């Protein structure tokens, strides 16, 4: 039997996407194990989720380090000590240094609550409404040095309803996040997903710029 993909998950908050991963791995839907969950905030509820699942946890408080570079260097060491095959950003509220991104190039995934390249950054649900978008959603992408700019792997697309608010959109997008993030991790763990010279590839074929699209 093949060795399962060793995943390290980075969080800053509640860890709902972490929970989705834990659940899907427990269902044997993903040939992976979560080797550790690392948070930059000791109060992050996601740490409790990890502990309840018997997963090793670590807190690295960014405020205890002299600058972003020193924190990221310590984070690299912690992840490398755990021999991660894949690093999953699950609500990790830190902008990563170029050195960190380069170190884990091709094995660093993030999820963003918009249909990238639209609405990079924060407040995506309000911005989608302000722009009059008819569709909204979320994107899993490989992380590169450009913020929210790495090649997309998969997107979940939902319609924007006339009576939607930022809160109602966020709620519906969350549901889709919990579906597509474990899916992307499964593809990587199965050896089907990789970052090629021209972008994300699935089963050896280049994915479109927006990634695989799943509509709801």
PDB file of C-alpha atoms in Angstrom:
ATOM      1  CA  UNK A   1       0.000   0.000   0.000  1.00  0.00           C
ATOM      2  CA  UNK A   2       1.344   3.425  -0.956  1.00  0.00           C
ATOM      3  CA  UNK A   3       2.433   5.785   1.794  1.00  0.00           C
ATOM      4  CA  UNK A   4      -0.293   8.408   2.322  1.00  0.00           C
ATOM      5  CA  UNK A   5       0.464  11.996   1.402  1.00  0.00           C
ATOM      6  CA  UNK A   6       1.692  13.836   4.510  1.00  0.00           C
ATOM      7  CA  UNK A   7      -0.160  17.148   4.809  1.00  0.00           C
ATOM      8  CA  UNK A   8       0.598  20.082   7.105  1.00  0.00           C
ATOM      9  CA  UNK A   9      -2.281  22.544   7.518  1.00  0.00           C
ATOM     10  CA  UNK A  10      -1.736  26.198   8.473  1.00  0.00           C
ATOM     11  CA  UNK A  11      -4.591  28.038  10.201  1.00  0.00           C
ATOM     12  CA  UNK A  12      -5.336  31.267  12.032  1.00  0.00           C
ATOM     13  CA  UNK A  13      -8.989  30.834  12.993  1.00  0.00           C
ATOM     14  CA  UNK A  14     -11.938  28.496  13.285  1.00  0.00           C
ATOM     15  CA  UNK A  15     -10.597  25.841  10.911  1.00  0.00           C
ATOM     16  CA  UNK A  16     -13.812  24.894   9.111  1.00  0.00           C
ATOM     17  CA  UNK A  17     -11.873  23.921   5.967  1.00  0.00           C
ATOM     18  CA  UNK A  18      -9.514  21.940   8.191  1.00  0.00           C
ATOM     19  CA  UNK A  19     -12.548  20.080   9.573  1.00  0.00           C
ATOM     20  CA  UNK A  20     -13.744  19.300   6.047  1.00  0.00           C
ATOM     21  CA  UNK A  21     -10.323  17.777   5.312  1.00  0.00           C
ATOM     22  CA  UNK A  22     -10.288  15.797   8.562  1.00  0.00           C
ATOM     23  CA  UNK A  23     -13.734  14.400   7.772  1.00  0.00           C
ATOM     24  CA  UNK A  24     -12.910  13.428   4.191  1.00  0.00           C
ATOM     25  CA  UNK A  25      -9.659  11.731   5.215  1.00  0.00           C
ATOM     26  CA  UNK A  26     -11.542   9.854   7.959  1.00  0.00           C
ATOM     27  CA  UNK A  27     -13.987   8.635   5.288  1.00  0.00           C
ATOM     28  CA  UNK A  28     -11.001   7.185   3.368  1.00  0.00           C
ATOM     29  CA  UNK A  29     -11.852   9.545   0.513  1.00  0.00           C
ATOM     30  CA  UNK A  30      -8.316  11.001   0.441  1.00  0.00           C
ATOM     31  CA  UNK A  31      -5.088   8.921   0.591  1.00  0.00           C
ATOM     32  CA  UNK A  32      -3.499  11.386   2.988  1.00  0.00           C
ATOM     33  CA  UNK A  33      -2.777  12.014   6.627  1.00  0.00           C
ATOM     34  CA  UNK A  34      -2.581  15.375   8.394  1.00  0.00           C
ATOM     35  CA  UNK A  35       0.802  15.275  10.078  1.00  0.00           C
ATOM     36  CA  UNK A  36       0.352  18.572  11.903  1.00  0.00           C
ATOM     37  CA  UNK A  37      -1.765  21.679  12.212  1.00  0.00           C
ATOM     38  CA  UNK A  38       0.195  24.876  12.815  1.00  0.00           C
ATOM     39  CA  UNK A  39      -1.365  28.177  13.888  1.00  0.00           C
ATOM     40  CA  UNK A  40       0.042  31.651  14.409  1.00  0.00           C
ATOM     41  CA  UNK A  41      -2.690  32.256  17.011  1.00  0.00           C
ATOM     42  CA  UNK A  42      -2.937  30.219  20.208  1.00  0.00           C
ATOM     43  CA  UNK A  43      -6.687  30.908  20.494  1.00  0.00           C
ATOM     44  CA  UNK A  44      -7.529  29.534  17.031  1.00  0.00           C
ATOM     45  CA  UNK A  45     -10.446  27.123  17.381  1.00  0.00           C
ATOM     46  CA  UNK A  46      -9.002  24.983  14.616  1.00  0.00           C
ATOM     47  CA  UNK A  47      -6.363  23.784  17.097  1.00  0.00           C
ATOM     48  CA  UNK A  48      -9.139  22.196  19.163  1.00  0.00           C
ATOM     49  CA  UNK A  49     -10.510  20.514  16.029  1.00  0.00           C
ATOM     50  CA  UNK A  50      -7.070  19.039  15.355  1.00  0.00           C
ATOM     51  CA  UNK A  51      -6.570  17.884  18.943  1.00  0.00           C
ATOM     52  CA  UNK A  52     -10.001  16.215  18.970  1.00  0.00           C
ATOM     53  CA  UNK A  53      -8.916  14.298  15.856  1.00  0.00           C
ATOM     54  CA  UNK A  54      -5.620  13.248  17.459  1.00  0.00           C
ATOM     55  CA  UNK A  55      -3.523  15.477  15.193  1.00  0.00           C
ATOM     56  CA  UNK A  56      -0.262  17.063  16.367  1.00  0.00           C
ATOM     57  CA  UNK A  57      -0.542  20.847  16.831  1.00  0.00           C
ATOM     58  CA  UNK A  58       1.952  23.668  17.092  1.00  0.00           C
ATOM     59  CA  UNK A  59       1.562  27.380  17.829  1.00  0.00           C
ATOM     60  CA  UNK A  60       4.092  29.788  16.329  1.00  0.00           C
ATOM     61  CA  UNK A  61       3.109  33.284  17.461  1.00  0.00           C
ATOM     62  CA  UNK A  62       4.182  35.694  14.738  1.00  0.00           C
ATOM     63  CA  UNK A  63       4.395  38.506  17.303  1.00  0.00           C
ATOM     64  CA  UNK A  64       7.249  36.663  19.021  1.00  0.00           C
ATOM     65  CA  UNK A  65       9.485  37.006  15.970  1.00  0.00           C
ATOM     66  CA  UNK A  66      11.525  39.940  14.743  1.00  0.00           C
ATOM     67  CA  UNK A  67       9.761  40.470  11.437  1.00  0.00           C
ATOM     68  CA  UNK A  68       8.081  38.461   8.721  1.00  0.00           C
ATOM     69  CA  UNK A  69      11.273  36.832   7.439  1.00  0.00           C
ATOM     70  CA  UNK A  70      12.216  35.422  10.857  1.00  0.00           C
ATOM     71  CA  UNK A  71       8.709  34.058  11.397  1.00  0.00           C
ATOM     72  CA  UNK A  72       8.571  32.429   7.976  1.00  0.00           C
ATOM     73  CA  UNK A  73      12.035  30.894   8.476  1.00  0.00           C
ATOM     74  CA  UNK A  74      10.828  29.286  11.720  1.00  0.00           C
ATOM     75  CA  UNK A  75       7.658  28.130   9.964  1.00  0.00           C
ATOM     76  CA  UNK A  76       9.693  26.525   7.167  1.00  0.00           C
ATOM     77  CA  UNK A  77      11.782  24.646   9.738  1.00  0.00           C
ATOM     78  CA  UNK A  78       8.671  23.429  11.579  1.00  0.00           C
ATOM     79  CA  UNK A  79       7.049  22.183   8.369  1.00  0.00           C
ATOM     80  CA  UNK A  80      10.236  20.544   7.086  1.00  0.00           C
ATOM     81  CA  UNK A  81      10.717  18.752  10.415  1.00  0.00           C
ATOM     82  CA  UNK A  82       7.332  17.144   9.794  1.00  0.00           C
ATOM     83  CA  UNK A  83       8.372  16.094   6.258  1.00  0.00           C
ATOM     84  CA  UNK A  84       5.340  17.628   4.563  1.00  0.00           C
ATOM     85  CA  UNK A  85       4.481  16.513   1.050  1.00  0.00           C
ATOM     86  CA  UNK A  86       1.810  19.221   0.836  1.00  0.00           C
ATOM     87  CA  UNK A  87       1.145  22.449   2.756  1.00  0.00           C
ATOM     88  CA  UNK A  88      -2.497  23.543   2.911  1.00  0.00           C
ATOM     89  CA  UNK A  89      -3.417  27.116   3.846  1.00  0.00           C
ATOM     90  CA  UNK A  90      -6.811  26.977   5.558  1.00  0.00           C
ATOM     91  CA  UNK A  91      -7.630  30.488   6.707  1.00  0.00           C
ATOM     92  CA  UNK A  92      -3.988  31.322   7.456  1.00  0.00           C
ATOM     93  CA  UNK A  93      -4.093  35.110   7.762  1.00  0.00           C
ATOM     94  CA  UNK A  94      -0.479  35.881   6.977  1.00  0.00           C
ATOM     95  CA  UNK A  95       1.078  37.192   3.773  1.00  0.00           C
ATOM     96  CA  UNK A  96       3.920  34.759   3.103  1.00  0.00           C
ATOM     97  CA  UNK A  97       7.403  35.879   2.104  1.00  0.00           C
ATOM     98  CA  UNK A  98       8.786  35.035  -1.352  1.00  0.00           C
ATOM     99  CA  UNK A  99      11.362  32.767   0.326  1.00  0.00           C
ATOM    100  CA  UNK A 100       8.588  30.697   1.943  1.00  0.00           C
ATOM    101  CA  UNK A 101       6.596  30.441  -1.279  1.00  0.00           C
ATOM    102  CA  UNK A 102       9.656  29.407  -3.291  1.00  0.00           C
ATOM    103  CA  UNK A 103      10.651  26.788  -0.699  1.00  0.00           C
ATOM    104  CA  UNK A 104       7.285  25.025  -1.015  1.00  0.00           C
ATOM    105  CA  UNK A 105       6.674  25.754  -4.706  1.00  0.00           C
ATOM    106  CA  UNK A 106       4.385  23.162  -6.273  1.00  0.00           C
ATOM    107  CA  UNK A 107       3.223  21.806  -2.918  1.00  0.00           C
ATOM    108  CA  UNK A 108       1.459  24.834  -1.433  1.00  0.00           C
ATOM    109  CA  UNK A 109      -2.318  25.220  -1.869  1.00  0.00           C
ATOM    110  CA  UNK A 110      -4.703  27.980  -0.807  1.00  0.00           C
ATOM    111  CA  UNK A 111      -8.439  28.575  -1.049  1.00  0.00           C
ATOM    112  CA  UNK A 112      -9.826  32.020  -1.803  1.00  0.00           C
ATOM    113  CA  UNK A 113     -13.484  33.131  -1.544  1.00  0.00           C
ATOM    114  CA  UNK A 114     -13.913  34.481  -5.069  1.00  0.00           C
ATOM    115  CA  UNK A 115     -13.694  33.339  -8.676  1.00  0.00           C
ATOM    116  CA  UNK A 116     -10.085  34.294  -9.250  1.00  0.00           C
ATOM    117  CA  UNK A 117      -8.686  36.380 -10.853  1.00  0.00           C
ATOM    118  CA  UNK A 118     -11.703  38.447  -9.732  1.00  0.00           C
ATOM    119  CA  UNK A 119     -11.633  40.019  -6.272  1.00  0.00           C
ATOM    120  CA  UNK A 120      -8.204  39.214  -4.946  1.00  0.00           C
ATOM    121  CA  UNK A 121      -7.652  40.198  -1.323  1.00  0.00           C
ATOM    122  CA  UNK A 122     -10.310  40.851   1.315  1.00  0.00           C
ATOM    123  CA  UNK A 123     -14.076  41.557   1.501  1.00  0.00           C
ATOM    124  CA  UNK A 124     -14.769  39.473  -1.593  1.00  0.00           C
ATOM    125  CA  UNK A 125     -18.502  38.939  -1.002  1.00  0.00           C
ATOM    126  CA  UNK A 126     -19.260  42.638  -0.634  1.00  0.00           C
ATOM    127  CA  UNK A 127     -17.118  43.423  -3.661  1.00  0.00           C
ATOM    128  CA  UNK A 128     -18.937  40.818  -5.771  1.00  0.00           C
ATOM    129  CA  UNK A 129     -22.251  42.445  -4.860  1.00  0.00           C
ATOM    130  CA  UNK A 130     -20.907  45.965  -5.468  1.00  0.00           C
ATOM    131  CA  UNK A 131     -19.679  44.880  -8.909  1.00  0.00           C
ATOM    132  CA  UNK A 132     -23.094  43.455  -9.810  1.00  0.00           C
ATOM    133  CA  UNK A 133     -21.597  40.011 -10.427  1.00  0.00           C
ATOM    134  CA  UNK A 134     -24.108  37.383 -11.484  1.00  0.00           C
ATOM    135  CA  UNK A 135     -21.837  34.580 -10.303  1.00  0.00           C
ATOM    136  CA  UNK A 136     -19.569  34.186  -7.314  1.00  0.00           C
ATOM    137  CA  UNK A 137     -17.747  31.321  -5.652  1.00  0.00           C
ATOM    138  CA  UNK A 138     -14.352  30.127  -4.477  1.00  0.00           C
ATOM    139  CA  UNK A 139     -11.063  28.983  -5.965  1.00  0.00           C
ATOM    140  CA  UNK A 140      -8.362  26.535  -4.911  1.00  0.00           C
ATOM    141  CA  UNK A 141      -5.008  27.593  -6.334  1.00  0.00           C
ATOM    142  CA  UNK A 142      -1.317  26.907  -6.107  1.00  0.00           C
ATOM    143  CA  UNK A 143       0.417  29.675  -4.165  1.00  0.00           C
ATOM    144  CA  UNK A 144       2.973  31.833  -5.957  1.00  0.00           C
ATOM    145  CA  UNK A 145       4.664  35.091  -5.016  1.00  0.00           C
ATOM    146  CA  UNK A 146       1.731  37.076  -6.426  1.00  0.00           C
ATOM    147  CA  UNK A 147      -0.966  37.424  -3.748  1.00  0.00           C
ATOM    148  CA  UNK A 148      -3.974  35.269  -4.744  1.00  0.00           C
ATOM    149  CA  UNK A 149      -2.384  35.053  -8.180  1.00  0.00           C
ATOM    150  CA  UNK A 150      -1.195  31.450  -8.487  1.00  0.00           C
ATOM    151  CA  UNK A 151      -2.645  29.015 -11.054  1.00  0.00           C
ATOM    152  CA  UNK A 152      -6.183  27.912 -10.232  1.00  0.00           C
ATOM    153  CA  UNK A 153      -6.903  24.214  -9.700  1.00  0.00           C
ATOM    154  CA  UNK A 154     -10.671  24.122  -9.209  1.00  0.00           C
ATOM    155  CA  UNK A 155     -13.478  26.663  -8.786  1.00  0.00           C
ATOM    156  CA  UNK A 156     -16.994  26.259  -7.437  1.00  0.00           C
ATOM    157  CA  UNK A 157     -19.446  28.646  -9.104  1.00  0.00           C
ATOM    158  CA  UNK A 158     -22.748  29.716  -7.516  1.00  0.00           C
ATOM    159  CA  UNK A 159     -25.367  32.185  -8.763  1.00  0.00           C
ATOM    160  CA  UNK A 160     -25.751  35.524  -7.024  1.00  0.00           C
ATOM    161  CA  UNK A 161     -29.389  35.991  -6.011  1.00  0.00           C
ATOM    162  CA  UNK A 162     -31.102  39.424  -6.070  1.00  0.00           C
ATOM    163  CA  UNK A 163     -31.639  39.315  -2.301  1.00  0.00           C
ATOM    164  CA  UNK A 164     -28.122  38.128  -1.424  1.00  0.00           C
ATOM    165  CA  UNK A 165     -26.127  39.884   1.290  1.00  0.00           C
ATOM    166  CA  UNK A 166     -22.414  39.493   2.021  1.00  0.00           C
ATOM    167  CA  UNK A 167     -23.411  37.163   4.861  1.00  0.00           C
ATOM    168  CA  UNK A 168     -25.677  34.940   2.765  1.00  0.00           C
ATOM    169  CA  UNK A 169     -23.065  34.745   0.017  1.00  0.00           C
ATOM    170  CA  UNK A 170     -20.367  33.880   2.537  1.00  0.00           C
ATOM    171  CA  UNK A 171     -22.498  31.082   3.943  1.00  0.00           C
ATOM    172  CA  UNK A 172     -23.151  29.533   0.543  1.00  0.00           C
ATOM    173  CA  UNK A 173     -19.543  29.915  -0.569  1.00  0.00           C
ATOM    174  CA  UNK A 174     -18.369  28.206   2.626  1.00  0.00           C
ATOM    175  CA  UNK A 175     -20.371  25.117   1.719  1.00  0.00           C
ATOM    176  CA  UNK A 176     -18.583  24.968  -1.629  1.00  0.00           C
ATOM    177  CA  UNK A 177     -15.166  25.514  -0.040  1.00  0.00           C
ATOM    178  CA  UNK A 178     -15.707  22.421   2.067  1.00  0.00           C
ATOM    179  CA  UNK A 179     -16.318  20.436  -1.126  1.00  0.00           C
ATOM    180  CA  UNK A 180     -13.619  21.662  -3.505  1.00  0.00           C
ATOM    181  CA  UNK A 181     -10.691  21.955  -1.069  1.00  0.00           C
ATOM    182  CA  UNK A 182     -10.732  18.257  -0.090  1.00  0.00           C
ATOM    183  CA  UNK A 183     -11.192  17.454  -3.788  1.00  0.00           C
ATOM    184  CA  UNK A 184      -8.022  19.351  -4.751  1.00  0.00           C
ATOM    185  CA  UNK A 185      -6.081  17.748  -1.884  1.00  0.00           C
ATOM    186  CA  UNK A 186      -7.289  14.334  -3.035  1.00  0.00           C
ATOM    187  CA  UNK A 187      -6.064  14.983  -6.583  1.00  0.00           C
ATOM    188  CA  UNK A 188      -2.655  16.006  -5.224  1.00  0.00           C
ATOM    189  CA  UNK A 189      -2.460  13.029  -2.843  1.00  0.00           C
ATOM    190  CA  UNK A 190      -3.319  10.659  -5.692  1.00  0.00           C
ATOM    191  CA  UNK A 191      -0.488  12.101  -7.791  1.00  0.00           C
ATOM    192  CA  UNK A 192      -2.920  13.482 -10.361  1.00  0.00           C
ATOM    193  CA  UNK A 193      -2.370  17.201  -9.657  1.00  0.00           C
ATOM    194  CA  UNK A 194       0.886  19.055 -10.115  1.00  0.00           C
ATOM    195  CA  UNK A 195       2.240  22.503 -10.869  1.00  0.00           C
ATOM    196  CA  UNK A 196       3.843  22.446 -14.307  1.00  0.00           C
ATOM    197  CA  UNK A 197       5.884  25.040 -16.149  1.00  0.00           C
ATOM    198  CA  UNK A 198       2.746  26.578 -17.682  1.00  0.00           C
ATOM    199  CA  UNK A 199       0.389  26.223 -14.730  1.00  0.00           C
ATOM    200  CA  UNK A 200      -1.685  23.608 -12.935  1.00  0.00           C
ATOM    201  CA  UNK A 201      -1.964  20.167 -14.559  1.00  0.00           C
ATOM    202  CA  UNK A 202      -4.467  17.397 -13.836  1.00  0.00           C
ATOM    203  CA  UNK A 203      -3.758  13.893 -15.133  1.00  0.00           C
ATOM    204  CA  UNK A 204      -0.925  15.326 -17.208  1.00  0.00           C
ATOM    205  CA  UNK A 205      -3.174  17.839 -18.999  1.00  0.00           C
ATOM    206  CA  UNK A 206      -2.999  21.622 -18.477  1.00  0.00           C
ATOM    207  CA  UNK A 207      -6.001  23.011 -16.639  1.00  0.00           C
ATOM    208  CA  UNK A 208      -7.756  26.127 -17.956  1.00  0.00           C
ATOM    209  CA  UNK A 209      -6.716  29.454 -16.403  1.00  0.00           C
ATOM    210  CA  UNK A 210      -9.717  29.320 -14.061  1.00  0.00           C
ATOM    211  CA  UNK A 211      -9.073  25.664 -13.174  1.00  0.00           C
ATOM    212  CA  UNK A 212     -11.667  22.909 -13.211  1.00  0.00           C
ATOM    213  CA  UNK A 213     -15.109  24.527 -12.922  1.00  0.00           C
ATOM    214  CA  UNK A 214     -17.914  23.050 -10.817  1.00  0.00           C
ATOM    215  CA  UNK A 215     -21.272  24.791 -11.087  1.00  0.00           C
ATOM    216  CA  UNK A 216     -24.085  24.722  -8.571  1.00  0.00           C
TER     217      UNK A 216
END
